[in-house]
mmCIF file of C-alpha atoms and ligand atoms in Angstrom:
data_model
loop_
_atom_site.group_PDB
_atom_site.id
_atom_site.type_symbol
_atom_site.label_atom_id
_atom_site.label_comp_id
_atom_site.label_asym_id
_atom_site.label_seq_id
_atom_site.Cartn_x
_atom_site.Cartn_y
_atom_site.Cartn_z
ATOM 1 C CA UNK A 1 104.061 103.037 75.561
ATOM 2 C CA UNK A 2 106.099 100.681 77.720
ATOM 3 C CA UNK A 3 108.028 100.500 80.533
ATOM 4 C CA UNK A 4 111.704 98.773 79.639
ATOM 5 C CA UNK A 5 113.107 97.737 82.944
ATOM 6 C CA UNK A 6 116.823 96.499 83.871
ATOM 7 C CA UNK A 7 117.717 94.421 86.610
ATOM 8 C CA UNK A 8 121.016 93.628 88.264
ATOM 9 C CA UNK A 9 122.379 96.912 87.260
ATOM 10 C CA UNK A 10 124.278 98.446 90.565
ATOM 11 C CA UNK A 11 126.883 95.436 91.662
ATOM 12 C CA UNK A 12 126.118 96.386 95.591
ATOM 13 C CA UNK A 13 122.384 95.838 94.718
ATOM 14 C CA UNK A 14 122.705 92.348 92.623
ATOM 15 C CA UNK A 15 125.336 91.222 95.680
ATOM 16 C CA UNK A 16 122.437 91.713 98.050
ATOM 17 C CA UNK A 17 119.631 89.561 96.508
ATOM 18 C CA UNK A 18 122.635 86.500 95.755
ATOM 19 C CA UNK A 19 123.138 87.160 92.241
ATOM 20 C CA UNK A 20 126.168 87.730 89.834
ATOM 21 C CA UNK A 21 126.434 90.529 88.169
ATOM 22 C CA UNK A 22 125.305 89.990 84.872
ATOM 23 C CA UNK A 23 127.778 90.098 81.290
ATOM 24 C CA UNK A 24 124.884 91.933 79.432
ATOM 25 C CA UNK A 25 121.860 93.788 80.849
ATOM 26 C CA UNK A 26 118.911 92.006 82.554
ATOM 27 C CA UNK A 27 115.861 93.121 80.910
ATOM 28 C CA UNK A 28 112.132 93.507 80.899
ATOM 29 C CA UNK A 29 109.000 95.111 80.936
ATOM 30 C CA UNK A 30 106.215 96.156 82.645
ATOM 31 C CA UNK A 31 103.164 97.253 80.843
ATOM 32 C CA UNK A 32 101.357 100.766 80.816
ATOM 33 C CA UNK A 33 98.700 99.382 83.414
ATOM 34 C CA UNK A 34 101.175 98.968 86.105
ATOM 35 C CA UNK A 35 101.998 102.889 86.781
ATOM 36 C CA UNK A 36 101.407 104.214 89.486
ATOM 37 C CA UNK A 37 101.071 108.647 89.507
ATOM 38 C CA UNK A 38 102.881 109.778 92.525
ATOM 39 C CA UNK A 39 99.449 111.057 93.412
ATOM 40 C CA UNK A 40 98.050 108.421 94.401
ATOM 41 C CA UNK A 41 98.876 105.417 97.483
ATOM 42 C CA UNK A 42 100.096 101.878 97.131
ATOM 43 C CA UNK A 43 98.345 99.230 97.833
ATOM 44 C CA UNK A 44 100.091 96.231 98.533
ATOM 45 C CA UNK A 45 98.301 93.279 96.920
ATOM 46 C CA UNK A 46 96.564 90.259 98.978
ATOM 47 C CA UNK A 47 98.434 87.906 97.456
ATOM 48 C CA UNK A 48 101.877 88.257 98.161
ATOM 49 C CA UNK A 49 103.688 88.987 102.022
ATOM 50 C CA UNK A 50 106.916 91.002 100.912
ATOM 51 C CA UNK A 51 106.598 93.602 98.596
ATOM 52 C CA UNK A 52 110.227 95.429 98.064
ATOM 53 C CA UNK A 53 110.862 98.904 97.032
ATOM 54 C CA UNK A 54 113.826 99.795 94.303
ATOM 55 C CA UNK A 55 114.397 102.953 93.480
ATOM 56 C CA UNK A 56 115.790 103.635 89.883
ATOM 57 C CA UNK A 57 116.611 106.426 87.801
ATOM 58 C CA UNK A 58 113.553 106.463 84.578
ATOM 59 C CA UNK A 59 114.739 107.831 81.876
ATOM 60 C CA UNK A 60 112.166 109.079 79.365
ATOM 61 C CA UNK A 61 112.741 108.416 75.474
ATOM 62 C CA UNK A 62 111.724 111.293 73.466
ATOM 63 C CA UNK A 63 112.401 110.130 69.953
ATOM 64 C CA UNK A 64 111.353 107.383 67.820
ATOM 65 C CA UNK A 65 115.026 104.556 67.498
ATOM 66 C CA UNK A 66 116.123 101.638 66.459
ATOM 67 C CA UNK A 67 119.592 100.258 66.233
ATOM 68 C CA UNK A 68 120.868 103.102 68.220
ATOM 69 C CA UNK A 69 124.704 103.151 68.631
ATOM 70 C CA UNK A 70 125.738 104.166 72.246
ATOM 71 C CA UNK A 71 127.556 107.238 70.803
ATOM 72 C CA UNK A 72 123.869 108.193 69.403
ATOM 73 C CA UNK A 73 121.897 107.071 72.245
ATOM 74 C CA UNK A 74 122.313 110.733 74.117
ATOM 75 C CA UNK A 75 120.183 112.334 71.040
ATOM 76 C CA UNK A 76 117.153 110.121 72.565
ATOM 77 C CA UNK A 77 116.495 111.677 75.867
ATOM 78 C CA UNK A 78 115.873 114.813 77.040
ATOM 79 C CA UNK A 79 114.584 114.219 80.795
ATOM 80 C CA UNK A 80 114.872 112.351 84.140
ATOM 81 C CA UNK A 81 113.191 111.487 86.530
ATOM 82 C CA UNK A 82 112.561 108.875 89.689
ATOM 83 C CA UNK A 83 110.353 105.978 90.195
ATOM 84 C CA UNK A 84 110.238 102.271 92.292
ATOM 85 C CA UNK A 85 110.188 99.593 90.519
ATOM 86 C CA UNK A 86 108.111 97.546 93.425
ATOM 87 C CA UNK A 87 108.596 93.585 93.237
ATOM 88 C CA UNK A 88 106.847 90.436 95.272
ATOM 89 C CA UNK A 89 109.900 89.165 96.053
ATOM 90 C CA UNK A 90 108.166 86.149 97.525
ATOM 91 C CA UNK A 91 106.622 85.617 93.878
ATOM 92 C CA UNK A 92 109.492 86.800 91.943
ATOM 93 C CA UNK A 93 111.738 84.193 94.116
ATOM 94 C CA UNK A 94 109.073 81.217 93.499
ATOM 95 C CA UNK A 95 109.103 82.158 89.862
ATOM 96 C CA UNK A 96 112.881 82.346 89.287
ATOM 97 C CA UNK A 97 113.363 79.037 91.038
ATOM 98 C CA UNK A 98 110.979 77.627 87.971
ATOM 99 C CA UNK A 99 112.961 79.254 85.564
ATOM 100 C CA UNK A 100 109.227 81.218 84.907
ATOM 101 C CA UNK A 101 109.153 84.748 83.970
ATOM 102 C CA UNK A 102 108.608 87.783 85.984
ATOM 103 C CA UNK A 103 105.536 89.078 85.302
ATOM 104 C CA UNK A 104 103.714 88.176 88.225
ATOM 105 C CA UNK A 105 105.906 89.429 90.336
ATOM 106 C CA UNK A 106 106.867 92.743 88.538
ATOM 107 C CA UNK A 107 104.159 93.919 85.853
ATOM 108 C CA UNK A 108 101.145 93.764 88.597
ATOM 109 C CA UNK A 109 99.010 97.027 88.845
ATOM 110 C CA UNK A 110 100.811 100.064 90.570
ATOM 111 C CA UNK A 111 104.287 98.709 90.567
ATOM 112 C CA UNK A 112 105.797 101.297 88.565
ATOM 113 C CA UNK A 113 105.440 104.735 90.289
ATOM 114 C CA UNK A 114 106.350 107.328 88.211
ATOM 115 C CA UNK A 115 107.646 110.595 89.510
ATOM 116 C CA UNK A 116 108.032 114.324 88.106
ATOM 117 C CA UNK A 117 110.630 114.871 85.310
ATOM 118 C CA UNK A 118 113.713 117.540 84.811
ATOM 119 C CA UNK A 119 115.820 118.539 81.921
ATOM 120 C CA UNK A 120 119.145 116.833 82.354
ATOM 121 C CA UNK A 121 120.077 120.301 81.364
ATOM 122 C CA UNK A 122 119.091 121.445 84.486
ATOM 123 C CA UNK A 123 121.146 118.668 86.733
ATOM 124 C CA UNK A 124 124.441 119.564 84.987
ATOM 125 C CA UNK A 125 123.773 117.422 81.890
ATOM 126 C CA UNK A 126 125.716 114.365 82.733
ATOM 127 C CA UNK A 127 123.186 111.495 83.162
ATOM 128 C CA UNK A 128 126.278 109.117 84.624
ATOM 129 C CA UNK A 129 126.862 111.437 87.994
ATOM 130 C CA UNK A 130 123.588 111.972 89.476
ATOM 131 C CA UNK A 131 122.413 111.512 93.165
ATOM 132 C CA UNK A 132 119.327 109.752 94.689
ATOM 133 C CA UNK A 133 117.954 108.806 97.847
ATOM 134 C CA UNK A 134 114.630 106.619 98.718
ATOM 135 C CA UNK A 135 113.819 107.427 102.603
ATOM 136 C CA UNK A 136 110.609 106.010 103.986
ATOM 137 C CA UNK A 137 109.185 107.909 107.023
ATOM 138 C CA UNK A 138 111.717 110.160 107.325
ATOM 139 C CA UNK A 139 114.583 107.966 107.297
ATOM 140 C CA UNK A 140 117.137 106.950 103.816
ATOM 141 C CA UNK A 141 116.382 103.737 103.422
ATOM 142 C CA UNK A 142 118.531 103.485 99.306
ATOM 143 C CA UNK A 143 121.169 106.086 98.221
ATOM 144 C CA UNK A 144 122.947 105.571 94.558
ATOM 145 C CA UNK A 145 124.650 107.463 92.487
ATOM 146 C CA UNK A 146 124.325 107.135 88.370
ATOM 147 C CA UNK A 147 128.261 106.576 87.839
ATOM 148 C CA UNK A 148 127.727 102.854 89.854
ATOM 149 C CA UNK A 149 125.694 101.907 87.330
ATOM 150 C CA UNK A 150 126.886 98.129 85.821
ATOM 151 C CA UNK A 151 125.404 99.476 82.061
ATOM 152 C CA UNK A 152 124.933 102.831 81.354
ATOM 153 C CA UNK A 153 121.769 104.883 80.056
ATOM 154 C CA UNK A 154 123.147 105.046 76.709
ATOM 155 C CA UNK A 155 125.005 101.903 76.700
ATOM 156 C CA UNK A 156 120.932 100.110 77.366
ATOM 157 C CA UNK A 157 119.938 102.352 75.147
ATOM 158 C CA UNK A 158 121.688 100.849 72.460
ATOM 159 C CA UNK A 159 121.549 97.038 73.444
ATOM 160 C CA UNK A 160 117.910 97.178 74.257
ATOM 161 C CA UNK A 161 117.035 98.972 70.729
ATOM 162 C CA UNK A 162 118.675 96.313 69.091
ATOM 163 C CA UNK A 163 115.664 93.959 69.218
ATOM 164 C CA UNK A 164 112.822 96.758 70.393
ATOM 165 C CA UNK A 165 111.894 99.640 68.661
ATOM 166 C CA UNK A 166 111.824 102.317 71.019
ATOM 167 C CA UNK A 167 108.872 105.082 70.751
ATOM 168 C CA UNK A 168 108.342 108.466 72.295
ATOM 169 C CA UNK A 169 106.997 108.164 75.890
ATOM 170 C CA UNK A 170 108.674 105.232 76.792
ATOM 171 C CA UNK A 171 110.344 104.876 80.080
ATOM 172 C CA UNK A 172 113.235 103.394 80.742
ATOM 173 C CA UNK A 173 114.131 101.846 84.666
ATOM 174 C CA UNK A 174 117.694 102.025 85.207
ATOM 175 C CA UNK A 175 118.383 99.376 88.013
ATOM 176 C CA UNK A 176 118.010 99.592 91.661
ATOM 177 C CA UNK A 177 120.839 100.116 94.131
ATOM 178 C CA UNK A 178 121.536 98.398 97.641
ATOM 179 C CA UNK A 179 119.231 98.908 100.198
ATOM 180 C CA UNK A 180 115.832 97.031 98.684
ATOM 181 C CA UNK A 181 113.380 96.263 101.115
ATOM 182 C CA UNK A 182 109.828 95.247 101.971
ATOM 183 C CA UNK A 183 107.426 98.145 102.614
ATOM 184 C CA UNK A 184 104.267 97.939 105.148
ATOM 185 C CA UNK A 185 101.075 99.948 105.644
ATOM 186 C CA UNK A 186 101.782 103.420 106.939
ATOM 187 C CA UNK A 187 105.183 103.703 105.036
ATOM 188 C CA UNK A 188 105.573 106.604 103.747
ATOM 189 C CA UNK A 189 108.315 106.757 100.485
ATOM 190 C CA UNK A 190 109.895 109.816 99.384
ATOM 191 C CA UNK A 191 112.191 109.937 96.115
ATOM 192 C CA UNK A 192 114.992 112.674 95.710
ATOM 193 C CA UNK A 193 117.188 113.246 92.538
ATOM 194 C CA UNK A 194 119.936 115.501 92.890
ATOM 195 C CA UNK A 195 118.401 117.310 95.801
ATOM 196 C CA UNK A 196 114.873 117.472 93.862
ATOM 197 C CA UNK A 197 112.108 115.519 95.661
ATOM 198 C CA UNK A 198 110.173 113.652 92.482
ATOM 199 C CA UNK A 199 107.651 111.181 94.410
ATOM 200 C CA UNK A 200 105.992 110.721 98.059
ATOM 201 C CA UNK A 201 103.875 107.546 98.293
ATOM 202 C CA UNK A 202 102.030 106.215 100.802
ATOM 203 C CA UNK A 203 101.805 102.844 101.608
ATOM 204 C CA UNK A 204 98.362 101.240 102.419
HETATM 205 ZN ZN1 ZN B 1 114.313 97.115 89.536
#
Protein backbone atom coordinates (compact mmCIF):
# COMPACT_ATOMS: atom_id res chain seq x y z
CA UNK A 1 0.00 0.00 0.00
CA UNK A 2 0.91 3.68 0.06
CA UNK A 3 0.23 6.66 1.58
CA UNK A 4 -0.68 9.55 -1.27
CA UNK A 5 -0.31 12.81 0.51
CA UNK A 6 -1.42 16.50 -0.64
CA UNK A 7 0.01 19.56 0.45
CA UNK A 8 -1.13 23.15 0.23
CA UNK A 9 -4.67 22.09 0.20
CA UNK A 10 -6.65 24.55 2.83
CA UNK A 11 -5.67 28.34 1.52
CA UNK A 12 -5.53 29.52 5.46
CA UNK A 13 -2.98 26.65 5.96
CA UNK A 14 -0.62 27.30 2.69
CA UNK A 15 -0.94 31.34 3.76
CA UNK A 16 0.65 30.36 7.04
CA UNK A 17 3.86 28.50 5.97
CA UNK A 18 4.43 31.59 2.96
CA UNK A 19 3.21 29.73 0.11
CA UNK A 20 0.69 30.30 -2.82
CA UNK A 21 -1.88 28.33 -3.18
CA UNK A 22 -1.15 25.97 -5.70
CA UNK A 23 -3.10 25.72 -9.58
CA UNK A 24 -3.06 21.83 -9.27
CA UNK A 25 -2.59 19.63 -6.19
CA UNK A 26 0.77 19.28 -4.35
CA UNK A 27 1.51 15.72 -4.09
CA UNK A 28 3.41 12.90 -2.51
CA UNK A 29 3.99 9.99 -0.63
CA UNK A 30 5.00 8.48 2.28
CA UNK A 31 5.74 4.85 2.40
CA UNK A 32 4.00 1.98 4.49
CA UNK A 33 6.97 2.14 7.11
CA UNK A 34 6.14 5.54 8.23
CA UNK A 35 2.60 4.73 10.05
CA UNK A 36 2.19 5.19 13.06
CA UNK A 37 -1.14 2.98 14.99
CA UNK A 38 -2.78 5.40 17.26
CA UNK A 39 -1.66 2.88 19.83
CA UNK A 40 1.38 3.61 20.13
CA UNK A 41 3.63 7.23 21.16
CA UNK A 42 5.69 9.49 18.97
CA UNK A 43 8.92 9.82 19.16
CA UNK A 44 10.35 12.79 17.86
CA UNK A 45 13.59 11.97 16.03
CA UNK A 46 17.25 13.22 17.19
CA UNK A 47 17.85 14.77 14.26
CA UNK A 48 15.61 17.43 13.66
CA UNK A 49 14.39 20.49 16.46
CA UNK A 50 10.74 21.26 15.11
CA UNK A 51 8.60 18.61 14.35
CA UNK A 52 4.93 20.06 13.25
CA UNK A 53 1.67 18.39 13.55
CA UNK A 54 -1.11 18.59 10.50
CA UNK A 55 -4.06 17.13 10.87
CA UNK A 56 -5.83 15.84 7.62
CA UNK A 57 -8.77 14.03 6.70
CA UNK A 58 -7.35 10.10 5.21
CA UNK A 59 -9.45 8.84 3.06
CA UNK A 60 -9.20 5.09 2.47
CA UNK A 61 -9.45 3.67 -1.25
CA UNK A 62 -11.36 0.57 -1.37
CA UNK A 63 -11.23 -0.35 -5.01
CA UNK A 64 -8.66 -1.02 -7.49
CA UNK A 65 -8.61 2.67 -10.31
CA UNK A 66 -7.05 4.19 -12.77
CA UNK A 67 -8.04 7.14 -14.84
CA UNK A 68 -10.84 7.85 -12.54
CA UNK A 69 -13.11 10.77 -13.65
CA UNK A 70 -14.12 13.01 -10.64
CA UNK A 71 -17.81 12.13 -11.30
CA UNK A 72 -16.55 8.33 -10.66
CA UNK A 73 -14.16 8.99 -7.99
CA UNK A 74 -17.12 8.66 -5.13
CA UNK A 75 -17.48 4.76 -6.22
CA UNK A 76 -13.75 4.44 -4.67
CA UNK A 77 -14.23 5.08 -1.05
CA UNK A 78 -16.23 3.87 1.42
CA UNK A 79 -14.57 5.27 4.80
CA UNK A 80 -12.88 8.14 6.71
CA UNK A 81 -10.92 8.65 9.00
CA UNK A 82 -8.12 11.10 10.81
CA UNK A 83 -4.44 11.12 10.92
CA UNK A 84 -1.18 13.84 11.21
CA UNK A 85 0.79 14.04 8.68
CA UNK A 86 3.98 15.08 11.06
CA UNK A 87 6.83 17.10 9.13
CA UNK A 88 10.60 18.39 10.22
CA UNK A 89 9.89 21.55 9.18
CA UNK A 90 13.49 22.48 9.86
CA UNK A 91 14.42 19.64 7.21
CA UNK A 92 11.56 20.08 4.97
CA UNK A 93 12.55 24.02 4.86
CA UNK A 94 16.43 23.14 4.18
CA UNK A 95 15.26 20.75 1.53
CA UNK A 96 12.81 23.03 -0.33
CA UNK A 97 15.35 25.81 -0.39
CA UNK A 98 17.55 23.08 -2.59
CA UNK A 99 14.81 22.44 -4.70
CA UNK A 100 15.38 18.56 -3.01
CA UNK A 101 12.51 16.41 -2.34
CA UNK A 102 10.63 15.76 0.76
CA UNK A 103 11.35 12.63 1.90
CA UNK A 104 13.47 13.34 4.67
CA UNK A 105 11.41 15.48 6.08
CA UNK A 106 8.00 13.69 5.55
CA UNK A 107 8.36 9.78 4.84
CA UNK A 108 10.58 9.22 8.21
CA UNK A 109 9.27 6.38 10.56
CA UNK A 110 5.98 7.23 12.52
CA UNK A 111 5.00 10.29 10.63
CA UNK A 112 1.81 9.11 9.43
CA UNK A 113 -0.52 8.25 12.38
CA UNK A 114 -3.36 6.60 11.35
CA UNK A 115 -6.59 6.75 13.25
CA UNK A 116 -9.95 4.58 13.44
CA UNK A 117 -12.24 4.65 10.33
CA UNK A 118 -16.25 5.36 9.81
CA UNK A 119 -18.62 4.82 7.00
CA UNK A 120 -19.19 8.18 5.39
CA UNK A 121 -22.61 6.74 5.61
CA UNK A 122 -22.59 7.23 9.04
CA UNK A 123 -21.35 11.16 9.00
CA UNK A 124 -24.21 12.13 6.64
CA UNK A 125 -22.45 10.93 3.46
CA UNK A 126 -21.07 14.14 2.18
CA UNK A 127 -17.23 13.87 2.36
CA UNK A 128 -17.01 17.93 1.42
CA UNK A 129 -18.83 19.14 4.93
CA UNK A 130 -17.15 17.39 7.64
CA UNK A 131 -15.67 18.78 10.97
CA UNK A 132 -12.27 18.22 12.71
CA UNK A 133 -10.34 19.40 15.48
CA UNK A 134 -6.53 18.50 16.60
CA UNK A 135 -6.26 19.69 20.47
CA UNK A 136 -3.07 18.81 22.28
CA UNK A 137 -3.40 18.61 26.12
CA UNK A 138 -6.67 19.55 26.30
CA UNK A 139 -6.62 22.55 24.29
CA UNK A 140 -7.71 22.91 20.01
CA UNK A 141 -4.75 23.61 18.68
CA UNK A 142 -6.28 22.99 14.33
CA UNK A 143 -10.04 23.10 13.46
CA UNK A 144 -11.09 22.59 9.53
CA UNK A 145 -13.84 21.81 7.91
CA UNK A 146 -13.85 19.48 4.49
CA UNK A 147 -15.80 22.23 2.31
CA UNK A 148 -12.29 24.62 2.69
CA UNK A 149 -10.61 22.23 0.99
CA UNK A 150 -8.47 23.95 -2.24
CA UNK A 151 -9.09 20.24 -4.25
CA UNK A 152 -11.56 18.02 -3.31
CA UNK A 153 -11.47 14.15 -2.34
CA UNK A 154 -12.79 13.22 -5.58
CA UNK A 155 -11.39 15.94 -7.57
CA UNK A 156 -7.47 14.23 -6.17
CA UNK A 157 -8.91 11.31 -6.73
CA UNK A 158 -9.05 11.76 -10.24
CA UNK A 159 -5.82 13.91 -10.91
CA UNK A 160 -3.69 11.72 -8.77
CA UNK A 161 -4.99 8.37 -10.64
CA UNK A 162 -4.03 9.83 -13.71
CA UNK A 163 -0.35 8.82 -13.39
CA UNK A 164 -0.77 6.20 -10.19
CA UNK A 165 -2.71 3.30 -10.11
CA UNK A 166 -4.54 3.34 -7.05
CA UNK A 167 -5.02 -0.14 -5.02
CA UNK A 168 -7.23 -1.19 -2.17
CA UNK A 169 -5.79 -0.05 1.21
CA UNK A 170 -4.35 2.95 0.13
CA UNK A 171 -4.69 6.08 2.07
CA UNK A 172 -5.15 9.16 0.91
CA UNK A 173 -4.00 12.63 3.20
CA UNK A 174 -6.20 15.36 2.36
CA UNK A 175 -4.18 18.57 3.35
CA UNK A 176 -3.72 20.20 6.61
CA UNK A 177 -5.54 23.31 7.79
CA UNK A 178 -4.19 26.49 9.74
CA UNK A 179 -2.95 26.03 12.96
CA UNK A 180 0.40 23.64 12.25
CA UNK A 181 2.73 23.58 14.91
CA UNK A 182 5.75 21.99 16.58
CA UNK A 183 4.93 19.34 19.20
CA UNK A 184 7.25 18.58 22.44
CA UNK A 185 7.60 15.69 24.89
CA UNK A 186 4.56 15.34 27.09
CA UNK A 187 2.10 16.58 24.31
CA UNK A 188 -0.59 14.85 24.26
CA UNK A 189 -2.70 14.94 20.56
CA UNK A 190 -6.20 14.08 20.27
CA UNK A 191 -8.02 13.87 16.72
CA UNK A 192 -11.91 14.40 16.41
CA UNK A 193 -14.03 13.96 13.16
CA UNK A 194 -17.41 15.08 13.30
CA UNK A 195 -17.62 14.77 17.04
CA UNK A 196 -15.87 11.15 16.85
CA UNK A 197 -12.48 11.05 18.62
CA UNK A 198 -10.20 8.79 15.97
CA UNK A 199 -6.51 9.17 17.55
CA UNK A 200 -4.76 10.19 21.03
CA UNK A 201 -0.94 10.25 20.76
CA UNK A 202 1.49 10.91 23.02
CA UNK A 203 4.41 12.71 22.42
CA UNK A 204 7.82 11.44 23.77
ZN1 LIG B 1 0.21 17.54 5.27
Amino acid sequence: MKIICIGRNYADHARELGNQVPEQPVVFLKPQSAILSHKHPFYIPEWTQEVHHEVELVVKIDRLGKTISEQHAPRYYSEVGLGIDFTARDIQSELKAKGHPWERAKAFDGSAVVGGFLPLSELGGEVQDLDFTLTNRGEVVQRGNTGDMLFSVNRIIAEVSKFMTLKVGDLLFTGTPAGVAAVASGDRLVGTLAGHDLFAVNVK
